[in-house]
CSV table of C-alpha atoms in Angstrom, one decimal:
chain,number,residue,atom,x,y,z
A,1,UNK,CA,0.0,0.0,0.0
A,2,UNK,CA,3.0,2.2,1.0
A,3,UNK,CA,4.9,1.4,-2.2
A,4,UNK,CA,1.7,2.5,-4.3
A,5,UNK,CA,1.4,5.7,-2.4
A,6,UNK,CA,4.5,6.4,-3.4
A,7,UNK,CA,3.5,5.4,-6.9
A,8,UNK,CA,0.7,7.6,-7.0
A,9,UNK,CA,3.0,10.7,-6.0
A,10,UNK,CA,5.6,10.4,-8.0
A,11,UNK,CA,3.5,10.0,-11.0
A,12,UNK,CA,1.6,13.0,-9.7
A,13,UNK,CA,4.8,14.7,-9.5
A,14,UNK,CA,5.9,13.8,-12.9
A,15,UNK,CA,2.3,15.1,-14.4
A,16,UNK,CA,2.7,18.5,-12.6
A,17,UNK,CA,6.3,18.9,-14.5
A,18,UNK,CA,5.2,17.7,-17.6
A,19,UNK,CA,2.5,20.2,-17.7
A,20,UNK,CA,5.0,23.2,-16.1
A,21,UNK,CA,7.5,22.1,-19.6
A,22,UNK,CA,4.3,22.7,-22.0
A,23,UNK,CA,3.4,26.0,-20.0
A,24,UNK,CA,6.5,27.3,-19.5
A,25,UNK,CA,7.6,27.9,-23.3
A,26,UNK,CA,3.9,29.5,-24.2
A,27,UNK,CA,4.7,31.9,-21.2
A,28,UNK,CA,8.2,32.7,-22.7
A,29,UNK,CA,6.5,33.2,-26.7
A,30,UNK,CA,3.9,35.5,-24.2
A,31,UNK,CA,6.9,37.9,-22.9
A,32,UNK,CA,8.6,38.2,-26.4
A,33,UNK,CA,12.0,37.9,-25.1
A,34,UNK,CA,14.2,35.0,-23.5
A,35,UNK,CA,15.3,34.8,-20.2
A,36,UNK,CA,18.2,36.6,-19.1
A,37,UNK,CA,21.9,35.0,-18.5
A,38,UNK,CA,23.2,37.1,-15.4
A,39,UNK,CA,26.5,37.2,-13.9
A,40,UNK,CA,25.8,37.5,-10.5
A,41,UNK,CA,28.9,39.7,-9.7
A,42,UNK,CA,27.5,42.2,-12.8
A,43,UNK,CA,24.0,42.2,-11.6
A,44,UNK,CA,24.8,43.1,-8.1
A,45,UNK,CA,27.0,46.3,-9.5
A,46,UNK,CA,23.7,47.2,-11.6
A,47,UNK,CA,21.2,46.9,-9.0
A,48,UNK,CA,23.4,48.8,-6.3
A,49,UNK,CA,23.9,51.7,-9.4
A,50,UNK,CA,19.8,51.5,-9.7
A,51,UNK,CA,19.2,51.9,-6.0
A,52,UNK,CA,21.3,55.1,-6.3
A,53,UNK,CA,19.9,56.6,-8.8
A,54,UNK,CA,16.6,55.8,-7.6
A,55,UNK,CA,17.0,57.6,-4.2
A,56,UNK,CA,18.7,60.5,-6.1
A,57,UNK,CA,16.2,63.9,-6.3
A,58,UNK,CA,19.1,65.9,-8.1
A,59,UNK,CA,22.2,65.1,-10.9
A,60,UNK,CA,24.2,67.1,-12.2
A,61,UNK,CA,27.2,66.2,-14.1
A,62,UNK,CA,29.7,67.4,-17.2
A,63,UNK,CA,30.5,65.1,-20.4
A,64,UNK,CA,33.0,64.7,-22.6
A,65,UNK,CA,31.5,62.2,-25.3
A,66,UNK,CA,33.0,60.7,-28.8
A,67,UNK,CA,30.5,59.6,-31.2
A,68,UNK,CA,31.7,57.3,-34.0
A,69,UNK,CA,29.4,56.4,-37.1
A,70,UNK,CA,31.5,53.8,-39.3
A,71,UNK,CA,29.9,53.5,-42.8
A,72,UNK,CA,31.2,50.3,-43.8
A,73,UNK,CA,31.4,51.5,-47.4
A,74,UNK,CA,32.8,55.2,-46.6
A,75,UNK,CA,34.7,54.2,-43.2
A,76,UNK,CA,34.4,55.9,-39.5
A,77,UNK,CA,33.5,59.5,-39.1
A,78,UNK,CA,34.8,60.2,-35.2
A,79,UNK,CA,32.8,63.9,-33.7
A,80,UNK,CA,34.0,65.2,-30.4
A,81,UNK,CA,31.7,67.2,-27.9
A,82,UNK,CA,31.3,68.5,-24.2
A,83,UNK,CA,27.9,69.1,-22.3
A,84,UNK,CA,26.9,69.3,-19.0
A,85,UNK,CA,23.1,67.9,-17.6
A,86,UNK,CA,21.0,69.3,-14.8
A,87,UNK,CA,18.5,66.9,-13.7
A,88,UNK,CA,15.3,66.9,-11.3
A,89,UNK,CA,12.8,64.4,-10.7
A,90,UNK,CA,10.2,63.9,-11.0
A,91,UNK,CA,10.6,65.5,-15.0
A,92,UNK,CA,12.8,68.5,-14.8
A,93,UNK,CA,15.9,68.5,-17.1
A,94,UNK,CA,18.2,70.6,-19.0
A,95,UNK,CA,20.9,68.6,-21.2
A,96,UNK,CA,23.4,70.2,-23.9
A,97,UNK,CA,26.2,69.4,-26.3
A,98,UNK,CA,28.4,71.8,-27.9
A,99,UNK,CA,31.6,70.6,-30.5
A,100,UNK,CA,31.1,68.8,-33.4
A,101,UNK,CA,27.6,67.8,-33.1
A,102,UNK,CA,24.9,70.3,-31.1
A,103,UNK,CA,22.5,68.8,-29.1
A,104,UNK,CA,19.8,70.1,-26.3
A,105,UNK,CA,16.9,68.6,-24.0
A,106,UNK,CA,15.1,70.5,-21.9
A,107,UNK,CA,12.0,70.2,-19.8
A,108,UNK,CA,9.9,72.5,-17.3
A,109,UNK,CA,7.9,69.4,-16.3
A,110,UNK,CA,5.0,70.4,-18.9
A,111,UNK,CA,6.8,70.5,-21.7
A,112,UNK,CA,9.9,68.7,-23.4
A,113,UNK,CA,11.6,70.6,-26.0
A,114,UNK,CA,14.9,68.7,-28.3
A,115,UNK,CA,17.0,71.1,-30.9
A,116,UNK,CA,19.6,69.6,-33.2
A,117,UNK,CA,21.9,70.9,-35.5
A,118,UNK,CA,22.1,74.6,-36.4
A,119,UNK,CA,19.4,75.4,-33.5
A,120,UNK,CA,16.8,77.4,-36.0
A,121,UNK,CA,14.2,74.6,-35.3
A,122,UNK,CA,12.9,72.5,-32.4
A,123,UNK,CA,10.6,70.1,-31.7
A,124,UNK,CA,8.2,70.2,-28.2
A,125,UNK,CA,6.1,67.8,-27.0
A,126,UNK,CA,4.5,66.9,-23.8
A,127,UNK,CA,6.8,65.8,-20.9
A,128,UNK,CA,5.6,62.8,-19.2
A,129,UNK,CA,4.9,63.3,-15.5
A,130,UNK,CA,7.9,60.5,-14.6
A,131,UNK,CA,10.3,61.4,-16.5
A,132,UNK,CA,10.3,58.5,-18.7
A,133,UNK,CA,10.5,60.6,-22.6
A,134,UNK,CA,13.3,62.3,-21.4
A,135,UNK,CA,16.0,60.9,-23.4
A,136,UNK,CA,19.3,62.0,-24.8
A,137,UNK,CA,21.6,60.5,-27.5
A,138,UNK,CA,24.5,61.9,-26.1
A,139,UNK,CA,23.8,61.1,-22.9
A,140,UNK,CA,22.6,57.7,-21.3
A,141,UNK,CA,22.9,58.8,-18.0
A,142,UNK,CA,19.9,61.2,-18.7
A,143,UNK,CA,17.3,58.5,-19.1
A,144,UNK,CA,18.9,56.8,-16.4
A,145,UNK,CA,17.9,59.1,-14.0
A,146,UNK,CA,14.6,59.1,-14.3
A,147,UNK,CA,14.0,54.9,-15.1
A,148,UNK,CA,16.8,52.9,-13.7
A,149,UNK,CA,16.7,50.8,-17.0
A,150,UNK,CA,20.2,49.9,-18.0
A,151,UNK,CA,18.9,47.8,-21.4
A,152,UNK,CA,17.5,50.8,-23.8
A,153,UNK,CA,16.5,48.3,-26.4
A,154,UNK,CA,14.6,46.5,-24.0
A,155,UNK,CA,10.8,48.0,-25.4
A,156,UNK,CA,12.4,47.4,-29.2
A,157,UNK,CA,11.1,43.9,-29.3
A,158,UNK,CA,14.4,42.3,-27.5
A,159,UNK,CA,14.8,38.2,-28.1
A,160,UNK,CA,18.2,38.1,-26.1
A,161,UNK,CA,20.0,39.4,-23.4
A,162,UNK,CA,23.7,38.5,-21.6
A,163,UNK,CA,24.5,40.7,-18.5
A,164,UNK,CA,28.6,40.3,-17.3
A,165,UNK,CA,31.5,41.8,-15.3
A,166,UNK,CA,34.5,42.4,-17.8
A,167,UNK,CA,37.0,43.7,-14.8
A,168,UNK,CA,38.4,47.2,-13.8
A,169,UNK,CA,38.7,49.9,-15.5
A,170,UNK,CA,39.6,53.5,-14.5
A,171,UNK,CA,37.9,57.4,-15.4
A,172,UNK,CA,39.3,60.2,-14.3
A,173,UNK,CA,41.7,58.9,-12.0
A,174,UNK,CA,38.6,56.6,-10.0
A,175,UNK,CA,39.0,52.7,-10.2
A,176,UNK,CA,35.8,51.3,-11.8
A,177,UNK,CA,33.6,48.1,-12.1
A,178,UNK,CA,32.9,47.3,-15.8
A,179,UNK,CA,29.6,45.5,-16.9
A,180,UNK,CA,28.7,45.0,-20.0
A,181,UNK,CA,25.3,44.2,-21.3
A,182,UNK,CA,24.5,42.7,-24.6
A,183,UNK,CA,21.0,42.4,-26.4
A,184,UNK,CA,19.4,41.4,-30.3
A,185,UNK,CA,16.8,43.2,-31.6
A,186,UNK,CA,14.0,40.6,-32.7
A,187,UNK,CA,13.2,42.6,-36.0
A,188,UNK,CA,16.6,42.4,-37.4
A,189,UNK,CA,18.8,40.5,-35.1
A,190,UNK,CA,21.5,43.3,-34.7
A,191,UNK,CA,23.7,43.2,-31.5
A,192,UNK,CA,24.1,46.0,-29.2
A,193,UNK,CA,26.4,46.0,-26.6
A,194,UNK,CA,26.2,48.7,-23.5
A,195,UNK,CA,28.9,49.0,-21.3
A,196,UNK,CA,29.0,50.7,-17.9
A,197,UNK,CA,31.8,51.9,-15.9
A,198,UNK,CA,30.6,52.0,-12.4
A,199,UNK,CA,32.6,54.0,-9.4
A,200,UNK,CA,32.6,52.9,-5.8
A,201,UNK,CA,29.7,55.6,-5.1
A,202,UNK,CA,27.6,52.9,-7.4
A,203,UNK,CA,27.7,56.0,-9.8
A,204,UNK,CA,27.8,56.2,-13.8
A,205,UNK,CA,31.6,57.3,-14.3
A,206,UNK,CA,31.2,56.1,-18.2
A,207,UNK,CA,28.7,54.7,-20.9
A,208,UNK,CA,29.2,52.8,-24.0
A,209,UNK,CA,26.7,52.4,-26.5
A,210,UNK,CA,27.4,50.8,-29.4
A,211,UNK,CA,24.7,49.4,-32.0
A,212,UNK,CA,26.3,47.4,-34.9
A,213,UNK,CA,23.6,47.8,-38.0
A,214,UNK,CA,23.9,45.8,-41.4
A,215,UNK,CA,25.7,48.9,-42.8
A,216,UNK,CA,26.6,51.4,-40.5
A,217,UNK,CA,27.9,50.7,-37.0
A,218,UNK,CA,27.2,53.5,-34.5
A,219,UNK,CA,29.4,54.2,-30.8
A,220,UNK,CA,28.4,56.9,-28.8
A,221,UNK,CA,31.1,56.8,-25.7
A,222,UNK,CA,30.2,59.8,-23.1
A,223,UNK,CA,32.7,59.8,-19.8
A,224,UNK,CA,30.5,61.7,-16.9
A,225,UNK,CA,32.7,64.3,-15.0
A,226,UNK,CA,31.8,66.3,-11.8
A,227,UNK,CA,29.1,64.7,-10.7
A,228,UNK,CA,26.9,66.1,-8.1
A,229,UNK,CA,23.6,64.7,-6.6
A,230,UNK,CA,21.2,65.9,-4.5
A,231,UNK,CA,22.3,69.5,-4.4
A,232,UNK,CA,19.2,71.9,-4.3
A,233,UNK,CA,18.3,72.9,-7.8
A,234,UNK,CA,14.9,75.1,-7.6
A,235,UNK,CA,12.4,73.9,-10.2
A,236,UNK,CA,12.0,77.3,-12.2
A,237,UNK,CA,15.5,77.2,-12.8
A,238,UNK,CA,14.5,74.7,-15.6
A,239,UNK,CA,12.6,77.2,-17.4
A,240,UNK,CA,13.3,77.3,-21.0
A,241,UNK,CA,11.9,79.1,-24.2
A,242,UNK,CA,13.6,78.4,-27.2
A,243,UNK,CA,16.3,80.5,-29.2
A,244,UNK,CA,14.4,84.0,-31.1
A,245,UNK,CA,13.9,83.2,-34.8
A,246,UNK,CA,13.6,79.2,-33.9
A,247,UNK,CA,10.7,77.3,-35.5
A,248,UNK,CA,8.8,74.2,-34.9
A,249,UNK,CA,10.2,71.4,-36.6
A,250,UNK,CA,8.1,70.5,-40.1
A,251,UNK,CA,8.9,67.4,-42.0
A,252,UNK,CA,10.4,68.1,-45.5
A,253,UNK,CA,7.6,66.1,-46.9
A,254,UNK,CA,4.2,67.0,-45.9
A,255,UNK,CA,1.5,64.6,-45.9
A,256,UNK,CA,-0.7,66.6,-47.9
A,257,UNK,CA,1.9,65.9,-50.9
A,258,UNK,CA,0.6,62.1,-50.4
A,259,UNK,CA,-1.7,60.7,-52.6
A,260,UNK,CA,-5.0,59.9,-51.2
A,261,UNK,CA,-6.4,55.8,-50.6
A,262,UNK,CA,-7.8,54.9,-54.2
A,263,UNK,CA,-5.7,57.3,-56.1
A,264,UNK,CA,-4.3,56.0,-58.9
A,265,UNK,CA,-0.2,56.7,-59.1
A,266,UNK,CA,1.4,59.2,-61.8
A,267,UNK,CA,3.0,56.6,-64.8
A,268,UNK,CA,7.1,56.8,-64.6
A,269,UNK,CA,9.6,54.4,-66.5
A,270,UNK,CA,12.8,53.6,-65.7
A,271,UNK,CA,16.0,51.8,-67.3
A,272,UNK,CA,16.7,48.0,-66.1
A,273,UNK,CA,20.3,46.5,-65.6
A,274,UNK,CA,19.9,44.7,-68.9
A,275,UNK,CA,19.5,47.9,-70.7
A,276,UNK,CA,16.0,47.3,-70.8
A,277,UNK,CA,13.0,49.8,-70.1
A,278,UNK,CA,10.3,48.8,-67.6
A,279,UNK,CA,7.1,51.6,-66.6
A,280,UNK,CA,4.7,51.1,-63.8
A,281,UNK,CA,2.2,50.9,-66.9
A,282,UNK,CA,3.5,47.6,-68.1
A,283,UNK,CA,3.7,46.0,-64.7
A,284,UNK,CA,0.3,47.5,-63.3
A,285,UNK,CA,-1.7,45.5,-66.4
A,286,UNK,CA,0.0,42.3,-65.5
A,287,UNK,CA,-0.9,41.9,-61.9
A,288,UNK,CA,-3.7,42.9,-59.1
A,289,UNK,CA,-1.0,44.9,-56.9
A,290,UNK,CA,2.1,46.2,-57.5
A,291,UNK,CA,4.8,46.9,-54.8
A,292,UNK,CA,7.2,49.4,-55.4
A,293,UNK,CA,10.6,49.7,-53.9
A,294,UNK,CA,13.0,52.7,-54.0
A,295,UNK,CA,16.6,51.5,-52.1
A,296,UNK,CA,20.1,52.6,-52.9
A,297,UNK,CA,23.3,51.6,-51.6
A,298,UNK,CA,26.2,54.1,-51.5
């Protein structure tokens, strides 16, 4: 009687297992990414980094940052710049780049404002009451701040993920902890790697981003000087209005350009490689849809 009790629970063991292996992969499809490989030693450094951020109510730092953009039919362009960020929670900001490449964010808590380029237009938007649109190319400690999420590609549709310590490292004279994180992009299985230099205040001392696309590989590498938290920093001193002469941002192609649903598409022939000739025309009267696609390379 004993040894069919035993029976009966280990086959009821056995059925609850079975089942958990025929669940578990339909839960893993459900959170469209797989679960992560964590070095312990690397996740403690992030999580300590988080809780400091977290309990933060001020930053304020300077940055020295070196963007690379290798074309890998043109080469690497390398840009140098400087900037400085003054953060607030809950959604006060005020980030800027100067050098090669201009760049500003700025936020009041209503309203987010980003300006590229020669500064003569910007785009504004709502800011979100956490914090959570405030980003900054040049700068990942920016969204940091306000998120504590060290995987920017995470909401991109990631299928992978590897978190690990690489060593020591050194900025500005402080020893740091290096981590570096890796994810794919599901849509077109790209790597990008993030790599954090973290001080012995569990502070950002240095952020690598680097995003390796089919044709163009991108590094943005921004070393954080001076930083200050929790200093008093009044809210209206994040009041902004942008540069006289500045002007909202328009797309170069307006929609109303856009033909309408139902509209039938202007006729336009063009040469083939074989010296040929081929015309929307032709090819419209020989099937039910027609895709067109418009791609160079160079």
């Amino acid at each position: 009687m004993n040894k069919l009790r035993i029976n009966l629970l280990h086959i009821r063991a056995m059925t609850v297992f079975a089942l958990f292996a025929i669940m578990a992969p339909q839960l893993y499809v459900d959170s469209g990414a797989s679960p992560t490989v964590d070095d312990d030693r690397a996740k403690v450094l992030l999580e300590q980094m988080a809780a400091t951020m977290h309990s933060a109510k001020t930053l304020e730092a300077q940055m020295e940052i070196v963007y690379t953009r290798t074309d890998k039919l043109t080469g690497p362009r390398v840009e140098h710049n400087k900037g400085s960020i003054r953060l607030r929670k809950p959604n006060f900001a005020y980030a800027v780049t100067s050098g090669d490449m201009y760049q500003l964010l700025a936020s009041d808590g209503k309203s987010r404002w980003s300006m590229f380029g020669d500064q003569s237009t910007y785009v504004k938007k709502n800011a979100s009451s956490d914090g959570r649109n405030l980003s900054f190319h040049m700068g990942f400690l920016v969204n940091y701040f306000f998120t504590q999420n060290a995987d920017i590609y995470a909401s991109k549709g990631q299928i992978s993920q590897k978190l690990r310590y690489v060593g020591r490292g050194e900025v500005d004279g402080t020893t740091t902890d290096i981590v570096e994180l890796t994810s794919a992009i599901s849509k077109t299985e790209e790597p990008a790697t993030l790599t954090f230099h973290i001080g012995p205040d569990h502070l950002l001392r240095r952020s690598i981003i680097r995003h390796n696309g089919e044709r163009v590989d991108l590094v943005y590498d921004t070393t954080y000087l001076d930083i200050r938290i929790d200093r008093e920093l009044p809210v209206d001193s994040f009041a902004y209005a942008p540069p006289k002469g500045s002007q909202p941002f328009q797309s170069q192609e307006p929609t109303y350009k856009l033909l309408s649903v139902g509209k039938i598409a202007p006729g336009f022939s063009l040469p083939t490689p074989n010296k040929g000739t081929i015309s929307l025309a032709g090819v419209r009267g020989e099937a039910r849809a027609v895709i067109i696609n418009f791609w160079f390379y160079g």
